[in-house]
Amino acid sequence: MTDLTQIPRRLEEIRQTLPEGVGLVAVSKFHPAEAIEAAAGAGQRAFGESRVQELQAKVERLGHGPYVWHFIGHLQTNKVRQLLRLRPALIESVDSLRLLDEIDKEAGRQGIVQPLLMQLHVAREETKFGFFPEELLDWFRARGFESLRATHICGVMGMASNTDDTERVEADFRLIRSVFDEIRRICPDLRGFDTVSMGMSDDYGVAVRCGSTLVRVGSAIFGTREY
Ligand SMILES: *Cc1c(COP(=O)(O)O)cnc(C)c1O
């Protein structure tokens, strides 16, 4: 359950553990606007949502001003227009070339440049979404990004296997980081490609050790979600 009174203290505790240069996205999906306001009151700016409909309701209620919205969920191509109209600061979950193409076209139509991250699939199970490392590396080797007109690829996002096996989790995060480093090596001319989004409530400490620059933390800030 959302516990508003605990939010400032939990946020502060997490911030204390994050090294300089590692950003924090507060994942507010399934939590009410009041929880977001409580976090913003404690100095949090970036919030993560995973459903377009829910993001829309929250943007309509809270606006942009002090809030910076990240989209972190699986996105269907038929929702791209609606999402882009909400002007998310970063779409972290681009998981196919078809989706990337659709975002690029729609951003062009709306006259904006949309920042985004390419989602990697490294976990053993769980999510079916994301690019396999070799698939993404091949695309960068072929300089697929050169045909994009209205998107800016800022980095990669990924999730580790959902397991208590810390070595497994660490191996997943190290793989995500190494794909990011390899892309930078292959394409040294990529500008503003500097974000490695990895780490959630249960594993952000491990992710930071493995080279995360952005962690996405939900339940450790807002409490457990009621779906
Ligand atoms: C829900 C979600 C999170 C946050 O998960 P917690 O375990 O609550 O911290 C992070 N990233 C993505 C992509 C999510 O869907």
Coordinates of N, CA and C and ligand atoms in Angstrom, one line a residue:
M1 N 0.8 -1.2 0.0 CA 0.0 0.0 0.0 C 0.9 1.3 0.0
T2 N 0.4 2.3 -0.6 CA 1.1 3.6 -0.7 C 1.1 4.1 0.8
D3 N 2.2 4.5 1.3 CA 2.3 5.1 2.6 C 3.0 6.5 2.4
L4 N 2.1 7.5 2.3 CA 2.7 8.9 2.0 C 3.7 9.4 3.0
T5 N 3.5 9.0 4.3 CA 4.4 9.6 5.3 C 5.8 9.1 5.2
Q6 N 6.0 7.9 4.6 CA 7.3 7.3 4.6 C 8.1 7.7 3.4
I7 N 7.5 8.4 2.4 CA 8.1 8.6 1.1 C 9.4 9.5 1.3
P8 N 9.3 10.6 2.0 CA 10.5 11.5 2.1 C 11.7 10.8 2.7
R9 N 11.5 10.0 3.8 CA 12.6 9.3 4.4 C 13.2 8.2 3.5
R10 N 12.3 7.5 2.8 CA 12.8 6.4 2.0 C 13.6 7.0 0.8
L11 N 13.1 8.1 0.2 CA 13.8 8.7 -0.9 C 15.2 9.2 -0.4
E12 N 15.2 9.8 0.8 CA 16.5 10.3 1.3 C 17.5 9.1 1.5
E13 N 17.0 8.0 2.0 CA 17.9 6.8 2.3 C 18.4 6.3 1.0
I14 N 17.6 6.3 0.0 CA 18.1 5.8 -1.3 C 19.1 6.8 -1.9
R15 N 18.8 8.1 -1.9 CA 19.7 9.1 -2.4 C 21.1 9.0 -1.8
Q16 N 21.1 8.7 -0.4 CA 22.4 8.6 0.3 C 23.3 7.6 -0.3
T17 N 22.7 6.5 -0.8 CA 23.5 5.4 -1.3 C 23.9 5.6 -2.8
L18 N 23.3 6.6 -3.5 CA 23.7 6.7 -4.9 C 24.9 7.6 -5.0
P19 N 25.9 7.1 -5.8 CA 27.1 8.0 -6.0 C 26.7 9.2 -6.9
E20 N 27.5 10.2 -6.8 CA 27.3 11.4 -7.7 C 27.3 10.9 -9.1
G21 N 26.3 11.5 -9.9 CA 26.3 11.1 -11.3 C 25.3 10.0 -11.6
V22 N 24.8 9.4 -10.6 CA 23.7 8.3 -10.8 C 22.4 9.0 -10.5
G23 N 21.5 9.0 -11.5 CA 20.2 9.6 -11.4 C 19.2 8.6 -10.8
L24 N 18.1 9.1 -10.3 CA 17.0 8.3 -9.7 C 15.7 8.7 -10.4
V25 N 15.1 7.6 -10.9 CA 13.7 7.7 -11.4 C 12.8 7.1 -10.4
A26 N 11.9 7.8 -9.9 CA 10.9 7.3 -8.9 C 9.8 6.6 -9.7
V27 N 9.6 5.3 -9.6 CA 8.6 4.6 -10.4 C 7.3 4.6 -9.7
S28 N 6.4 5.5 -10.2 CA 5.2 5.8 -9.5 C 3.9 5.1 -10.1
K29 N 4.2 4.1 -11.0 CA 3.1 3.4 -11.6 C 2.2 2.7 -10.5
F30 N 0.9 2.8 -10.7 CA -0.1 2.2 -9.7 C -0.1 3.0 -8.4
H31 N 0.6 4.0 -8.2 CA 0.5 4.8 -7.0 C -0.2 6.2 -7.4
P32 N -1.0 6.7 -6.4 CA -1.8 7.9 -6.7 C -0.9 9.2 -6.9
A33 N -1.6 10.2 -7.4 CA -0.9 11.5 -7.6 C -0.4 12.1 -6.3
E34 N -1.1 11.8 -5.2 CA -0.6 12.3 -3.9 C 0.8 11.8 -3.6
A35 N 1.0 10.5 -4.0 CA 2.4 9.9 -3.7 C 3.4 10.7 -4.5
I36 N 3.1 11.0 -5.7 CA 4.1 11.7 -6.5 C 4.3 13.1 -6.0
E37 N 3.2 13.8 -5.5 CA 3.4 15.1 -4.9 C 4.2 15.0 -3.6
A38 N 4.1 14.0 -2.9 CA 4.9 13.8 -1.6 C 6.3 13.6 -2.0
A39 N 6.6 12.9 -3.0 CA 8.0 12.7 -3.5 C 8.6 14.0 -4.0
A40 N 7.8 14.7 -4.8 CA 8.2 16.0 -5.3 C 8.5 17.0 -4.2
G41 N 7.7 16.9 -3.2 CA 8.0 17.8 -2.0 C 9.3 17.5 -1.3
A42 N 9.7 16.2 -1.5 CA 11.0 15.8 -0.9 C 12.1 16.0 -2.0
G43 N 11.9 16.7 -3.0 CA 12.9 17.0 -4.0 C 13.1 16.1 -5.2
Q44 N 12.2 15.1 -5.3 CA 12.3 14.2 -6.5 C 11.7 14.8 -7.7
R45 N 12.4 14.7 -8.9 CA 11.8 15.3 -10.1 C 11.4 14.3 -11.1
A46 N 12.2 13.2 -11.3 CA 11.9 12.3 -12.4 C 11.0 11.1 -11.9
F47 N 9.9 10.9 -12.7 CA 9.0 9.8 -12.3 C 8.8 8.9 -13.5
G48 N 8.6 7.6 -13.2 CA 8.5 6.6 -14.2 C 7.1 6.0 -14.2
E49 N 6.5 5.9 -15.4 CA 5.2 5.3 -15.6 C 5.3 4.3 -16.7
S50 N 4.5 3.2 -16.6 CA 4.6 2.1 -17.5 C 3.3 2.0 -18.4
R51 N 2.3 2.8 -18.2 CA 1.1 2.7 -19.0 C 0.7 4.0 -19.5
V52 N 0.4 4.1 -20.8 CA 0.1 5.4 -21.4 C -1.1 6.1 -20.8
Q53 N -2.1 5.3 -20.5 CA -3.3 5.9 -20.0 C -3.1 6.5 -18.6
E54 N -2.4 5.7 -17.8 CA -2.1 6.2 -16.4 C -1.2 7.5 -16.5
L55 N -0.2 7.5 -17.4 CA 0.7 8.6 -17.5 C -0.2 9.8 -17.9
Q56 N -1.1 9.6 -18.8 CA -1.9 10.7 -19.3 C -2.7 11.3 -18.1
A57 N -3.3 10.5 -17.3 CA -4.1 11.0 -16.2 C -3.2 11.8 -15.2
K58 N -2.0 11.3 -15.0 CA -1.1 12.0 -14.1 C -0.6 13.3 -14.7
V59 N -0.3 13.3 -15.9 CA 0.2 14.6 -16.6 C -0.9 15.6 -16.6
E60 N -2.2 15.1 -16.8 CA -3.3 16.1 -16.8 C -3.5 16.7 -15.4
R61 N -3.2 15.8 -14.4 CA -3.4 16.3 -13.0 C -2.3 17.2 -12.5
L62 N -1.0 16.7 -12.8 CA 0.1 17.3 -12.2 C 0.9 18.3 -13.1
G63 N 0.8 18.0 -14.4 CA 1.5 18.9 -15.4 C 3.0 18.5 -15.5
H64 N 3.8 19.4 -16.0 CA 5.2 19.1 -16.2 C 6.0 19.9 -15.2
G65 N 6.0 21.2 -15.2 CA 6.7 22.0 -14.3 C 7.8 21.3 -13.4
P66 N 7.4 20.9 -12.2 CA 8.4 20.2 -11.3 C 8.5 18.7 -11.6
Y67 N 7.7 18.2 -12.5 CA 7.7 16.8 -12.8 C 8.3 16.5 -14.2
V68 N 9.2 15.5 -14.2 CA 9.9 15.1 -15.4 C 9.4 13.6 -15.6
W69 N 8.7 13.3 -16.7 CA 8.1 12.0 -16.9 C 8.9 11.1 -17.8
H70 N 9.2 9.9 -17.3 CA 9.9 8.8 -18.1 C 8.8 7.7 -18.3
F71 N 8.8 7.3 -19.6 CA 8.0 6.1 -19.9 C 8.8 4.9 -19.9
I72 N 8.4 3.9 -19.1 CA 9.3 2.7 -18.9 C 8.6 1.4 -19.2
G73 N 7.4 1.4 -19.7 CA 6.7 0.2 -20.0 C 6.7 -0.3 -21.5
H74 N 6.2 -1.4 -21.7 CA 6.1 -1.9 -23.1 C 5.1 -1.0 -23.8
L75 N 5.5 -0.5 -25.0 CA 4.7 0.4 -25.7 C 4.2 -0.2 -27.0
Q76 N 2.9 -0.1 -27.3 CA 2.4 -0.6 -28.5 C 2.4 0.5 -29.5
T77 N 2.7 0.2 -30.8 CA 2.8 1.2 -31.8 C 1.6 2.1 -31.9
N78 N 0.4 1.5 -31.7 CA -0.8 2.3 -31.8 C -1.0 3.3 -30.6
K79 N -0.1 3.3 -29.6 CA -0.2 4.3 -28.5 C 0.9 5.4 -28.6
V80 N 1.7 5.3 -29.7 CA 2.9 6.2 -29.8 C 2.4 7.6 -29.9
R81 N 1.4 7.9 -30.7 CA 1.0 9.3 -30.9 C 0.5 9.9 -29.5
Q82 N -0.3 9.1 -28.8 CA -0.9 9.6 -27.5 C 0.3 9.8 -26.6
L83 N 1.2 8.9 -26.5 CA 2.4 9.1 -25.6 C 3.2 10.3 -25.9
L84 N 3.5 10.5 -27.2 CA 4.4 11.6 -27.5 C 3.7 12.9 -27.2
R85 N 2.4 13.0 -27.4 CA 1.7 14.2 -27.0 C 1.8 14.6 -25.6
L86 N 2.2 13.6 -24.7 CA 2.4 13.9 -23.3 C 3.8 14.4 -23.0
R87 N 4.6 14.4 -24.1 CA 5.9 15.0 -24.0 C 6.8 14.3 -22.9
P88 N 6.9 13.0 -22.9 CA 7.8 12.4 -21.9 C 9.2 12.8 -22.2
A89 N 10.0 13.0 -21.1 CA 11.3 13.5 -21.2 C 12.2 12.4 -21.8
L90 N 11.8 11.1 -21.5 CA 12.6 10.0 -22.0 C 11.7 8.7 -22.1
I91 N 11.8 8.1 -23.2 CA 11.1 6.8 -23.4 C 12.2 5.8 -23.2
E92 N 12.1 5.0 -22.1 CA 13.3 4.1 -21.7 C 13.1 2.7 -22.3
S93 N 12.0 2.5 -23.0 CA 11.7 1.1 -23.3 C 11.4 0.8 -24.7
V94 N 12.3 1.3 -25.6 CA 12.2 1.0 -27.0 C 12.7 -0.4 -27.3
D95 N 11.8 -1.3 -27.6 CA 12.2 -2.7 -27.7 C 12.1 -3.4 -29.0
S96 N 11.9 -2.6 -30.1 CA 11.9 -3.1 -31.4 C 12.2 -2.0 -32.4
L97 N 12.6 -2.4 -33.6 CA 12.9 -1.4 -34.6 C 11.6 -0.8 -35.2
R98 N 10.6 -1.7 -35.2 CA 9.3 -1.2 -35.7 C 8.8 0.0 -34.8
L99 N 9.0 -0.2 -33.5 CA 8.5 0.8 -32.5 C 9.4 2.1 -32.7
L100 N 10.7 1.9 -32.8 CA 11.6 3.0 -33.0 C 11.2 3.8 -34.2
D101 N 10.9 3.1 -35.3 CA 10.5 3.8 -36.6 C 9.2 4.6 -36.4
E102 N 8.3 4.0 -35.7 CA 7.0 4.6 -35.4 C 7.2 5.9 -34.6
I103 N 8.1 5.8 -33.5 CA 8.3 7.0 -32.7 C 9.0 8.1 -33.5
D104 N 10.0 7.7 -34.4 CA 10.7 8.7 -35.2 C 9.7 9.4 -36.1
K105 N 8.8 8.6 -36.7 CA 7.9 9.2 -37.7 C 6.9 10.2 -36.9
E106 N 6.4 9.7 -35.8 CA 5.4 10.5 -35.1 C 6.0 11.7 -34.5
A107 N 7.3 11.6 -33.9 CA 7.9 12.8 -33.4 C 8.2 13.8 -34.5
G108 N 8.5 13.3 -35.7 CA 8.6 14.2 -36.8 C 7.3 15.0 -37.1
R109 N 6.2 14.2 -37.1 CA 4.9 14.9 -37.3 C 4.6 15.9 -36.3
Q110 N 5.0 15.6 -35.0 CA 4.7 16.5 -33.9 C 5.7 17.6 -33.8
G111 N 6.8 17.6 -34.6 CA 7.8 18.6 -34.6 C 8.7 18.7 -33.4
I112 N 8.9 17.5 -32.9 CA 9.8 17.4 -31.7 C 10.9 16.4 -32.0
V113 N 11.9 16.4 -31.1 CA 12.9 15.3 -31.1 C 12.8 14.6 -29.8
Q114 N 12.5 13.3 -30.0 CA 12.1 12.5 -28.8 C 13.4 11.7 -28.3
P115 N 13.8 12.0 -27.0 CA 14.9 11.2 -26.4 C 14.4 9.8 -26.0
L116 N 15.3 8.8 -26.2 CA 14.9 7.5 -25.8 C 16.1 6.6 -25.5
L117 N 15.8 5.5 -24.9 CA 16.8 4.4 -24.6 C 16.3 3.2 -25.3
M118 N 17.3 2.4 -25.8 CA 17.1 1.1 -26.4 C 17.1 0.0 -25.3
Q119 N 16.0 -0.8 -25.2 CA 15.9 -1.8 -24.1 C 16.6 -3.1 -24.6
L120 N 17.4 -3.5 -23.7 CA 18.1 -4.8 -23.9 C 17.4 -5.9 -23.2
H121 N 17.4 -7.1 -23.8 CA 16.9 -8.3 -23.2 C 18.1 -9.2 -22.8
V122 N 18.4 -9.2 -21.5 CA 19.5 -10.1 -21.1 C 19.0 -11.1 -20.0
A123 N 17.9 -10.8 -19.3 CA 17.4 -11.7 -18.2 C 17.1 -13.0 -18.8
R124 N 17.2 -14.1 -17.9 CA 16.9 -15.4 -18.3 C 15.5 -15.6 -18.6
E125 N 14.6 -15.0 -17.8 CA 13.2 -15.3 -17.9 C 12.4 -14.0 -18.0
E126 N 11.3 -13.9 -17.3 CA 10.6 -12.7 -17.2 C 10.2 -12.0 -18.5
T127 N 10.5 -10.8 -18.6 CA 10.1 -10.0 -19.8 C 10.6 -10.6 -21.1
K128 N 9.7 -10.6 -22.0 CA 10.0 -11.1 -23.4 C 10.5 -9.9 -24.2
F129 N 10.6 -8.7 -23.7 CA 10.8 -7.5 -24.5 C 12.3 -7.1 -24.5
G130 N 12.7 -6.5 -25.6 CA 14.0 -5.9 -25.7 C 14.8 -6.6 -26.8
F131 N 15.9 -5.9 -27.1 CA 16.8 -6.4 -28.2 C 17.8 -7.3 -27.5
F132 N 18.2 -8.4 -28.2 CA 19.3 -9.2 -27.8 C 20.6 -8.4 -28.0
P133 N 21.6 -8.6 -27.2 CA 22.8 -7.8 -27.3 C 23.4 -7.8 -28.7
E134 N 23.5 -9.0 -29.4 CA 24.1 -9.0 -30.7 C 23.3 -8.3 -31.7
E135 N 22.0 -8.4 -31.6 CA 21.0 -7.8 -32.5 C 21.2 -6.3 -32.4
L136 N 21.3 -5.7 -31.2 CA 21.5 -4.3 -31.1 C 22.9 -3.8 -31.6
L137 N 23.9 -4.6 -31.3 CA 25.2 -4.3 -31.7 C 25.3 -4.3 -33.2
D138 N 24.7 -5.3 -33.9 CA 24.7 -5.3 -35.3 C 24.0 -4.1 -35.9
W139 N 22.9 -3.6 -35.3 CA 22.2 -2.5 -35.8 C 23.1 -1.2 -35.7
F140 N 23.8 -1.1 -34.6 CA 24.7 0.0 -34.5 C 25.9 -0.1 -35.4
R141 N 26.4 -1.3 -35.6 CA 27.5 -1.5 -36.6 C 27.1 -1.1 -38.0
A142 N 25.8 -1.4 -38.3 CA 25.3 -1.0 -39.6 C 24.8 0.5 -39.6
R143 N 25.0 1.2 -38.5 CA 24.7 2.6 -38.3 C 23.2 2.9 -38.7
G144 N 22.4 2.0 -38.1 CA 20.9 2.1 -38.4 C 20.4 3.5 -37.9
F145 N 21.0 4.1 -36.9 CA 20.5 5.3 -36.3 C 20.6 6.5 -37.3
E146 N 21.4 6.3 -38.4 CA 21.6 7.5 -39.3 C 20.4 7.9 -40.0
S147 N 19.4 6.9 -40.1 CA 18.2 7.3 -40.9 C 17.2 7.9 -40.0
L148 N 17.4 8.0 -38.7 CA 16.5 8.6 -37.8 C 16.5 10.1 -37.9
R149 N 15.3 10.7 -37.9 CA 15.2 12.2 -38.1 C 14.7 12.9 -36.8
A150 N 13.9 12.3 -36.0 CA 13.3 13.0 -34.9 C 13.4 12.3 -33.6
T151 N 14.4 11.4 -33.5 CA 14.6 10.7 -32.2 C 16.1 10.9 -31.8
H152 N 16.3 10.9 -30.5 CA 17.7 11.0 -30.0 C 17.9 9.8 -29.1
I153 N 18.8 8.9 -29.5 CA 19.1 7.7 -28.7 C 20.1 8.1 -27.6
C154 N 19.7 8.0 -26.4 CA 20.6 8.5 -25.3 C 21.3 7.4 -24.5
G155 N 21.0 6.1 -24.9 CA 21.6 5.0 -24.2 C 20.8 3.8 -24.2
V156 N 21.0 2.9 -23.2 CA 20.3 1.7 -23.1 C 19.6 1.5 -21.7
M157 N 18.6 0.6 -21.7 CA 17.9 0.3 -20.5 C 17.9 -1.2 -20.4
G158 N 17.9 -1.8 -19.2 CA 17.8 -3.2 -19.1 C 17.4 -3.7 -17.7
M159 N 16.9 -4.9 -17.6 CA 16.6 -5.5 -16.3 C 17.3 -6.8 -16.1
A160 N 17.7 -7.1 -14.9 CA 18.4 -8.3 -14.6 C 17.3 -9.4 -14.4
S161 N 17.8 -10.6 -14.4 CA 16.9 -11.8 -14.1 C 16.3 -11.6 -12.7
N162 N 15.1 -12.0 -12.5 CA 14.4 -11.8 -11.3 C 14.7 -13.0 -10.4
T163 N 15.8 -12.9 -9.6 CA 16.3 -14.0 -8.9 C 17.1 -13.5 -7.7
D164 N 17.2 -14.3 -6.6 CA 18.0 -14.0 -5.4 C 19.5 -14.2 -5.7
D165 N 19.8 -14.9 -6.8 CA 21.2 -15.2 -7.1 C 22.0 -13.9 -7.5
T166 N 22.7 -13.3 -6.6 CA 23.4 -12.0 -6.9 C 24.4 -12.1 -8.0
E167 N 25.0 -13.3 -8.1 CA 26.0 -13.4 -9.2 C 25.3 -13.4 -10.6
R168 N 24.2 -14.0 -10.6 CA 23.4 -14.0 -11.9 C 23.0 -12.5 -12.2
V169 N 22.5 -11.8 -11.2 CA 22.0 -10.5 -11.4 C 23.2 -9.6 -11.8
E170 N 24.3 -9.8 -11.2 CA 25.5 -9.0 -11.5 C 26.0 -9.3 -12.9
A171 N 25.9 -10.6 -13.3 CA 26.3 -10.9 -14.7 C 25.4 -10.2 -15.7
D172 N 24.1 -10.2 -15.4 CA 23.2 -9.5 -16.3 C 23.5 -8.0 -16.4
F173 N 23.8 -7.4 -15.3 CA 24.1 -5.9 -15.3 C 25.4 -5.7 -16.0
R174 N 26.4 -6.6 -15.8 CA 27.7 -6.3 -16.5 C 27.5 -6.5 -18.0
L175 N 26.7 -7.4 -18.4 CA 26.4 -7.5 -19.8 C 25.8 -6.3 -20.4
I176 N 24.8 -5.7 -19.7 CA 24.1 -4.5 -20.2 C 25.2 -3.4 -20.3
R177 N 26.0 -3.2 -19.3 CA 27.0 -2.2 -19.3 C 28.0 -2.4 -20.5
S178 N 28.4 -3.7 -20.7 CA 29.4 -3.9 -21.7 C 28.8 -3.7 -23.1
V179 N 27.5 -3.9 -23.3 CA 26.9 -3.6 -24.6 C 26.9 -2.1 -24.8
F180 N 26.6 -1.4 -23.8 CA 26.7 0.1 -23.8 C 28.1 0.6 -24.2
D181 N 29.1 0.0 -23.5 CA 30.5 0.4 -23.8 C 30.9 0.1 -25.2
E182 N 30.4 -1.1 -25.7 CA 30.8 -1.6 -27.0 C 30.1 -0.7 -28.1
I183 N 28.9 -0.2 -27.8 CA 28.2 0.7 -28.8 C 29.0 2.0 -28.9
R184 N 29.5 2.5 -27.7 CA 30.3 3.7 -27.8 C 31.6 3.5 -28.5
R185 N 32.1 2.3 -28.4 CA 33.4 2.0 -29.1 C 33.2 1.9 -30.6
I186 N 32.0 1.3 -31.0 CA 31.7 1.1 -32.4 C 31.4 2.5 -33.0
C187 N 30.6 3.3 -32.3 CA 30.1 4.6 -32.8 C 30.6 5.7 -31.9
P188 N 31.9 6.0 -32.0 CA 32.4 7.1 -31.1 C 31.8 8.5 -31.5
D189 N 31.2 8.6 -32.6 CA 30.6 9.9 -33.0 C 29.2 10.1 -32.5
L190 N 28.6 9.0 -31.8 CA 27.3 9.2 -31.3 C 27.3 10.3 -30.2
R191 N 26.4 11.2 -30.4 CA 26.4 12.3 -29.4 C 25.3 12.1 -28.3
G192 N 25.6 12.5 -27.1 CA 24.6 12.3 -26.0 C 24.2 10.9 -25.7
F193 N 25.1 10.0 -26.0 CA 24.8 8.6 -25.7 C 25.5 8.3 -24.4
D194 N 24.8 8.5 -23.3 CA 25.5 8.5 -22.0 C 24.7 7.8 -20.9
T195 N 23.6 7.2 -21.2 CA 22.8 6.7 -20.1 C 22.7 5.2 -20.1
V196 N 22.9 4.6 -18.9 CA 22.7 3.2 -18.7 C 21.7 3.0 -17.6
S197 N 20.4 2.8 -18.0 CA 19.4 2.7 -17.0 C 19.2 1.3 -16.5
M198 N 19.6 1.0 -15.3 CA 19.4 -0.4 -14.8 C 19.5 -0.3 -13.3
G199 N 18.7 -1.2 -12.6 CA 18.6 -1.2 -11.2 C 17.2 -0.8 -10.7
M200 N 16.6 -1.7 -9.9 CA 15.2 -1.5 -9.4 C 15.3 -1.6 -7.9
S201 N 14.2 -1.7 -7.2 CA 14.2 -1.7 -5.7 C 15.1 -2.7 -5.1
D202 N 15.0 -3.9 -5.7 CA 15.8 -5.1 -5.1 C 17.2 -5.2 -5.5
D203 N 17.6 -4.5 -6.6 CA 18.9 -4.7 -7.1 C 19.7 -3.4 -7.5
Y204 N 19.2 -2.3 -7.1 CA 19.9 -1.1 -7.6 C 21.3 -0.9 -7.1
G205 N 21.6 -1.5 -5.9 CA 22.9 -1.4 -5.4 C 23.9 -2.2 -6.2
V206 N 23.5 -3.3 -6.6 CA 24.3 -4.2 -7.5 C 24.5 -3.4 -8.9
A207 N 23.4 -2.9 -9.4 CA 23.4 -2.2 -10.7 C 24.4 -1.0 -10.7
V208 N 24.4 -0.3 -9.6 CA 25.3 0.9 -9.5 C 26.8 0.4 -9.5
R209 N 27.0 -0.7 -8.8 CA 28.4 -1.3 -8.8 C 28.8 -1.7 -10.2
C210 N 27.8 -2.1 -11.0 CA 28.1 -2.6 -12.4 C 28.1 -1.5 -13.4
G211 N 27.9 -0.2 -13.0 CA 28.0 0.9 -14.0 C 26.7 1.5 -14.4
S212 N 25.7 1.4 -13.6 CA 24.4 2.1 -13.9 C 24.6 3.6 -13.8
T213 N 23.9 4.3 -14.6 CA 23.9 5.8 -14.4 C 22.5 6.3 -14.1
L214 N 21.6 5.4 -14.1 CA 20.2 5.8 -13.8 C 19.5 4.6 -13.2
V215 N 18.9 4.7 -12.0 CA 18.2 3.6 -11.4 C 16.7 4.0 -11.4
R216 N 15.9 2.9 -11.5 CA 14.4 3.1 -11.5 C 13.8 2.4 -10.3
V217 N 13.5 3.1 -9.3 CA 13.1 2.5 -8.0 C 11.6 2.9 -7.7
G218 N 10.8 1.8 -7.5 CA 9.4 2.0 -7.2 C 9.0 1.7 -5.8
S219 N 8.9 0.4 -5.5 CA 8.3 0.0 -4.2 C 9.2 0.4 -3.0
A220 N 10.5 0.5 -3.2 CA 11.3 0.9 -2.1 C 11.0 2.4 -1.7
I221 N 10.4 3.1 -2.6 CA 10.0 4.5 -2.3 C 8.6 4.6 -1.9
F222 N 7.7 4.0 -2.7 CA 6.3 4.2 -2.5 C 5.5 3.1 -1.8
G223 N 6.2 2.0 -1.5 CA 5.5 0.8 -1.0 C 5.1 -0.1 -2.0
T224 N 4.5 -1.3 -1.6 CA 4.1 -2.3 -2.6 C 2.9 -1.8 -3.4
R225 N 2.9 -2.2 -4.7 CA 1.8 -1.8 -5.6 C 0.6 -2.7 -5.5
E226 N -0.6 -2.1 -5.6 CA -1.8 -3.0 -5.6 C -2.3 -2.9 -7.1
Y227 N -2.2 -4.0 -7.8 CA -2.6 -4.0 -9.2 C -4.1 -4.2 -9.4
Ligands
LIG1 C1 8.0 -1.4 -12.2 C2 9.3 -1.2 -12.8 C3 10.4 -0.7 -12.0 C4 10.3 -0.5 -10.6 O1 10.2 -1.7 -9.9 P1 10.4 -1.8 -8.3 O2 10.8 -3.2 -8.0 O3 9.1 -1.4 -7.7 O4 11.5 -0.9 -7.9 C5 11.6 -0.4 -12.7 N1 11.7 -0.6 -14.1 C6 10.6 -1.0 -14.8 C7 10.8 -1.2 -16.3 C8 9.4 -1.3 -14.2 O5 8.4 -1.8 -15.0

